C-alpha cells in the first residue's frame, strides 16, 4: 500500500509529504519483493503518464507544479506540499546516509563531478557514492549509449540512481532503461545537480507557501525559466481548465 492518489491530467498523482515519499523509497530499497520504483514529478506542462506494466517499474508521482497542487486541493479539500527534486533530495540523502545506501548519479557535466562528490561526502558521509555518469544530450537520446550506461549501472548493485538529464527526458529515460540498471529506485531530479553543487539556490519554503516560485526562478535564472514559466505552464493551465470545464459540463 502506498500513498493515496488523485487523477490529474491523465496521471495518478500521489498525495504525500517528504517523509512519506522517503518511506516509500526506503521500503522499496529494503524489500526486494517489491518492483523497482521511479520517483517522478507531476506537472501540467509535462504530465507524466505511467509506463506500461511491461516496464516492471512502479511509479511514485509527486506534485511538482502549482497548478497540480491547486487541482489536488480542489479534488481533496486539503493542502498538499509540492515536492520537486530540490525539496526532496536533502531528505532522501539524509535517509541514504543513515541507512548506508549505494547511490549513483546520471546527469550533469564532468566539471561538476568533483564538487558534487565533496558536497555529498561532507553533508551525507554515510552515502556510498559509487558512480557518476555525465552523458551528453546525444548520448542520452542514443539507445546504444543509454543501454551501455544502464548495463554499467547493473554491475554496481546500486540502491538509488539520481537521474538529472533534463525535464521530461529524464522520465522517458527512466521508463526505458530504469529496469535494466538493476537499481531499486530511480529519482528524476531535474535541476538538483545545480542545487547540490551551488550553481543555483533553491527557493526557501516560505516562497513556496506564498506561491512565488515562478518569480524566484525568473529572478535567478531568467533565460532558463522564461519559456517554461511564461509560455509552457500558462498554456498547460489553460488547456487543463478547458478540459475540467468540459468534464464538469
GROMACS .gro file of C-alpha atoms in nm:
model
  249
    1UNK     CA    1   0.000   0.000   0.000
    2UNK     CA    2   0.136   0.340  -0.100
    3UNK     CA    3   0.010   0.694  -0.055
    4UNK     CA    4  -0.341   0.780  -0.183
    5UNK     CA    5  -0.371   0.915  -0.536
    6UNK     CA    6  -0.581   1.164  -0.728
    7UNK     CA    7  -0.620   1.159  -1.107
    8UNK     CA    8  -0.494   1.482  -1.264
    9UNK     CA    9  -0.435   1.542  -1.636
   10UNK     CA   10  -0.432   1.169  -1.705
   11UNK     CA   11  -0.182   1.092  -1.429
   12UNK     CA   12  -0.228   0.927  -1.089
   13UNK     CA   13  -0.063   1.177  -0.856
   14UNK     CA   14   0.039   1.055  -0.512
   15UNK     CA   15  -0.063   1.265  -0.214
   16UNK     CA   16   0.214   1.265   0.042
   17UNK     CA   17   0.482   1.474   0.210
   18UNK     CA   18   0.861   1.440   0.203
   19UNK     CA   19   0.869   1.189   0.489
   20UNK     CA   20   0.602   0.975   0.325
   21UNK     CA   21   0.790   0.979  -0.005
   22UNK     CA   22   1.114   0.881   0.170
   23UNK     CA   23   0.934   0.596   0.345
   24UNK     CA   24   0.815   0.457   0.010
   25UNK     CA   25   1.167   0.487  -0.131
   26UNK     CA   26   1.322   0.317   0.174
   27UNK     CA   27   1.065   0.036   0.170
   28UNK     CA   28   1.149  -0.033  -0.193
   29UNK     CA   29   1.522  -0.043  -0.125
   30UNK     CA   30   1.486  -0.279   0.172
   31UNK     CA   31   1.213  -0.510   0.035
   32UNK     CA   32   1.339  -0.696  -0.270
   33UNK     CA   33   0.993  -0.843  -0.323
   34UNK     CA   34   0.876  -0.502  -0.442
   35UNK     CA   35   0.925  -0.393  -0.803
   36UNK     CA   36   1.174  -0.111  -0.869
   37UNK     CA   37   1.039   0.240  -0.818
   38UNK     CA   38   1.054   0.552  -1.034
   39UNK     CA   39   1.006   0.878  -0.843
   40UNK     CA   40   0.884   1.134  -1.096
   41UNK     CA   41   0.726   1.481  -1.096
   42UNK     CA   42   0.369   1.562  -1.194
   43UNK     CA   43   0.343   1.893  -1.379
   44UNK     CA   44   0.081   2.019  -1.621
   45UNK     CA   45   0.340   2.131  -1.878
   46UNK     CA   46   0.491   1.781  -1.881
   47UNK     CA   47   0.230   1.539  -1.744
   48UNK     CA   48   0.387   1.202  -1.675
   49UNK     CA   49   0.189   0.903  -1.797
   50UNK     CA   50   0.296   0.585  -1.630
   51UNK     CA   51   0.485   0.330  -1.833
   52UNK     CA   52   0.313   0.005  -1.913
   53UNK     CA   53   0.331  -0.282  -1.668
   54UNK     CA   54   0.581  -0.442  -1.907
   55UNK     CA   55   0.844  -0.193  -1.788
   56UNK     CA   56   0.847  -0.365  -1.450
   57UNK     CA   57   0.869  -0.031  -1.268
   58UNK     CA   58   0.621   0.121  -1.024
   59UNK     CA   59   0.577   0.498  -1.008
   60UNK     CA   60   0.565   0.743  -0.721
   61UNK     CA   61   0.438   1.057  -0.892
   62UNK     CA   62   0.476   1.369  -0.679
   63UNK     CA   63   0.325   1.718  -0.704
   64UNK     CA   64   0.584   1.946  -0.866
   65UNK     CA   65   0.363   2.221  -1.004
   66UNK     CA   66   0.143   2.491  -0.855
   67UNK     CA   67  -0.142   2.407  -1.091
   68UNK     CA   68  -0.128   2.039  -0.998
   69UNK     CA   69  -0.124   2.136  -0.629
   70UNK     CA   70  -0.433   2.351  -0.687
   71UNK     CA   71  -0.612   2.067  -0.865
   72UNK     CA   72  -0.524   1.827  -0.584
   73UNK     CA   73  -0.665   2.071  -0.330
   74UNK     CA   74  -0.988   2.111  -0.526
   75UNK     CA   75  -1.023   1.734  -0.555
   76UNK     CA   76  -0.948   1.650  -0.192
   77UNK     CA   77  -1.024   1.967   0.004
   78UNK     CA   78  -0.675   1.955   0.158
   79UNK     CA   79  -0.340   2.125   0.100
   80UNK     CA   80  -0.063   1.903  -0.036
   81UNK     CA   81   0.306   2.001  -0.050
   82UNK     CA   82   0.499   2.040  -0.371
   83UNK     CA   83   0.794   1.801  -0.381
   84UNK     CA   84   1.030   1.888  -0.661
   85UNK     CA   85   1.378   1.740  -0.669
   86UNK     CA   86   1.525   2.032  -0.477
   87UNK     CA   87   1.272   1.988  -0.197
   88UNK     CA   88   1.316   1.614  -0.171
   89UNK     CA   89   1.684   1.550  -0.232
   90UNK     CA   90   1.804   1.658   0.114
   91UNK     CA   91   1.559   1.426   0.290
   92UNK     CA   92   1.646   1.140   0.054
   93UNK     CA   93   2.021   1.179   0.104
   94UNK     CA   94   1.978   1.210   0.481
   95UNK     CA   95   1.795   0.875   0.482
   96UNK     CA   96   2.054   0.733   0.243
   97UNK     CA   97   2.336   0.840   0.475
   98UNK     CA   98   2.168   0.694   0.784
   99UNK     CA   99   2.097   0.362   0.611
  100UNK     CA  100   2.420   0.341   0.406
  101UNK     CA  101   2.257   0.330   0.063
  102UNK     CA  102   2.460   0.286  -0.253
  103UNK     CA  103   2.387   0.589  -0.474
  104UNK     CA  104   2.474   0.668  -0.835
  105UNK     CA  105   2.416   0.979  -1.044
  106UNK     CA  106   2.333   1.010  -1.413
  107UNK     CA  107   2.349   1.367  -1.540
  108UNK     CA  108   2.533   1.693  -1.503
  109UNK     CA  109   2.867   1.774  -1.660
  110UNK     CA  110   3.216   1.639  -1.588
  111UNK     CA  111   3.330   1.969  -1.437
  112UNK     CA  112   3.078   1.945  -1.150
  113UNK     CA  113   3.155   1.583  -1.059
  114UNK     CA  114   3.422   1.662  -0.801
  115UNK     CA  115   3.218   1.944  -0.644
  116UNK     CA  116   2.916   1.718  -0.610
  117UNK     CA  117   3.118   1.439  -0.452
  118UNK     CA  118   3.274   1.675  -0.199
  119UNK     CA  119   2.933   1.812  -0.102
  120UNK     CA  120   2.780   1.467  -0.058
  121UNK     CA  121   3.074   1.336   0.144
  122UNK     CA  122   3.071   1.644   0.369
  123UNK     CA  123   2.698   1.654   0.442
  124UNK     CA  124   2.592   1.291   0.397
  125UNK     CA  125   2.901   1.085   0.486
  126UNK     CA  126   2.710   0.758   0.511
  127UNK     CA  127   2.620   0.766   0.142
  128UNK     CA  128   2.822   0.527  -0.074
  129UNK     CA  129   2.851   0.733  -0.393
  130UNK     CA  130   2.955   0.455  -0.626
  131UNK     CA  131   2.943   0.622  -0.967
  132UNK     CA  132   2.863   0.937  -1.162
  133UNK     CA  133   2.782   0.924  -1.532
  134UNK     CA  134   2.772   1.253  -1.728
  135UNK     CA  135   2.628   1.170  -2.071
  136UNK     CA  136   2.586   1.435  -2.340
  137UNK     CA  137   2.240   1.505  -2.483
  138UNK     CA  138   2.331   1.295  -2.783
  139UNK     CA  139   2.423   1.002  -2.558
  140UNK     CA  140   2.103   1.037  -2.356
  141UNK     CA  141   1.898   1.017  -2.675
  142UNK     CA  142   2.106   0.730  -2.815
  143UNK     CA  143   1.959   0.385  -2.739
  144UNK     CA  144   2.303   0.226  -2.763
  145UNK     CA  145   2.478   0.472  -2.534
  146UNK     CA  146   2.196   0.472  -2.279
  147UNK     CA  147   2.178   0.094  -2.278
  148UNK     CA  148   2.553   0.083  -2.210
  149UNK     CA  149   2.512   0.318  -1.911
  150UNK     CA  150   2.230   0.100  -1.779
  151UNK     CA  151   2.446  -0.211  -1.817
  152UNK     CA  152   2.734  -0.047  -1.630
  153UNK     CA  153   2.496   0.053  -1.351
  154UNK     CA  154   2.367  -0.303  -1.325
  155UNK     CA  155   2.714  -0.419  -1.221
  156UNK     CA  156   2.731  -0.166  -0.934
  157UNK     CA  157   2.443  -0.310  -0.726
  158UNK     CA  158   2.304   0.042  -0.682
  159UNK     CA  159   2.017   0.115  -0.445
  160UNK     CA  160   1.931   0.461  -0.577
  161UNK     CA  161   2.006   0.633  -0.907
  162UNK     CA  162   1.958   1.011  -0.923
  163UNK     CA  163   1.873   1.095  -1.285
  164UNK     CA  164   1.907   1.459  -1.389
  165UNK     CA  165   1.929   1.468  -1.768
  166UNK     CA  166   1.660   1.728  -1.837
  167UNK     CA  167   1.293   1.784  -1.769
  168UNK     CA  168   1.065   1.523  -1.931
  169UNK     CA  169   1.366   1.349  -2.090
  170UNK     CA  170   1.466   1.201  -1.755
  171UNK     CA  171   1.126   1.036  -1.705
  172UNK     CA  172   1.144   0.882  -2.051
  173UNK     CA  173   1.497   0.761  -1.981
  174UNK     CA  174   1.390   0.601  -1.654
  175UNK     CA  175   1.089   0.429  -1.813
  176UNK     CA  176   1.303   0.294  -2.097
  177UNK     CA  177   1.626   0.200  -1.920
  178UNK     CA  178   1.544   0.204  -1.549
  179UNK     CA  179   1.476  -0.167  -1.510
  180UNK     CA  180   1.795  -0.254  -1.697
  181UNK     CA  181   2.003  -0.059  -1.441
  182UNK     CA  182   1.910  -0.307  -1.169
  183UNK     CA  183   1.858  -0.015  -0.927
  184UNK     CA  184   1.586  -0.034  -0.666
  185UNK     CA  185   1.484   0.333  -0.701
  186UNK     CA  186   1.536   0.590  -0.976
  187UNK     CA  187   1.475   0.953  -0.881
  188UNK     CA  188   1.402   1.205  -1.157
  189UNK     CA  189   1.578   1.510  -1.018
  190UNK     CA  190   1.599   1.771  -1.299
  191UNK     CA  191   1.796   2.071  -1.161
  192UNK     CA  192   1.911   1.902  -0.839
  193UNK     CA  193   2.267   1.896  -0.971
  194UNK     CA  194   2.270   2.276  -0.975
  195UNK     CA  195   2.145   2.295  -0.617
  196UNK     CA  196   2.389   2.036  -0.483
  197UNK     CA  197   2.689   2.199  -0.649
  198UNK     CA  198   2.594   2.555  -0.553
  199UNK     CA  199   2.518   2.669  -0.908
  200UNK     CA  200   2.162   2.755  -0.809
  201UNK     CA  201   1.983   2.837  -0.485
  202UNK     CA  202   1.661   2.653  -0.407
  203UNK     CA  203   1.367   2.870  -0.316
  204UNK     CA  204   1.304   2.894   0.059
  205UNK     CA  205   0.994   2.716   0.183
  206UNK     CA  206   0.819   3.048   0.252
  207UNK     CA  207   0.850   3.129  -0.118
  208UNK     CA  208   0.669   2.805  -0.199
  209UNK     CA  209   0.398   2.867   0.057
  210UNK     CA  210   0.342   3.215  -0.088
  211UNK     CA  211   0.317   3.076  -0.442
  212UNK     CA  212   0.615   3.282  -0.563
  213UNK     CA  213   0.831   3.005  -0.712
  214UNK     CA  214   0.799   3.140  -1.065
  215UNK     CA  215   0.916   3.484  -0.961
  216UNK     CA  216   1.207   3.327  -0.771
  217UNK     CA  217   1.315   3.116  -1.070
  218UNK     CA  218   1.282   3.405  -1.314
  219UNK     CA  219   1.491   3.626  -1.090
  220UNK     CA  220   1.774   3.371  -1.057
  221UNK     CA  221   1.756   3.201  -1.398
  222UNK     CA  222   1.567   3.429  -1.640
  223UNK     CA  223   1.680   3.257  -1.960
  224UNK     CA  224   1.621   2.904  -1.838
  225UNK     CA  225   1.285   2.973  -1.672
  226UNK     CA  226   1.116   3.211  -1.915
  227UNK     CA  227   0.998   2.951  -2.166
  228UNK     CA  228   0.866   2.713  -1.901
  229UNK     CA  229   0.704   2.967  -1.669
  230UNK     CA  230   0.579   3.226  -1.916
  231UNK     CA  231   0.479   3.007  -2.209
  232UNK     CA  232   0.454   2.634  -2.133
  233UNK     CA  233   0.285   2.643  -1.791
  234UNK     CA  234   0.021   2.907  -1.884
  235UNK     CA  235  -0.065   2.707  -2.195
  236UNK     CA  236  -0.089   2.387  -1.992
  237UNK     CA  237  -0.303   2.558  -1.730
  238UNK     CA  238  -0.542   2.692  -1.994
  239UNK     CA  239  -0.574   2.350  -2.155
  240UNK     CA  240  -0.636   2.192  -1.815
  241UNK     CA  241  -0.907   2.444  -1.728
  242UNK     CA  242  -1.079   2.384  -2.060
  243UNK     CA  243  -1.063   2.010  -2.000
  244UNK     CA  244  -1.203   2.050  -1.648
  245UNK     CA  245  -1.483   2.271  -1.773
  246UNK     CA  246  -1.567   2.014  -2.041
  247UNK     CA  247  -1.589   1.730  -1.789
  248UNK     CA  248  -1.795   1.940  -1.548
  249UNK     CA  249  -2.043   2.045  -1.815
   0.00000   0.00000   0.00000
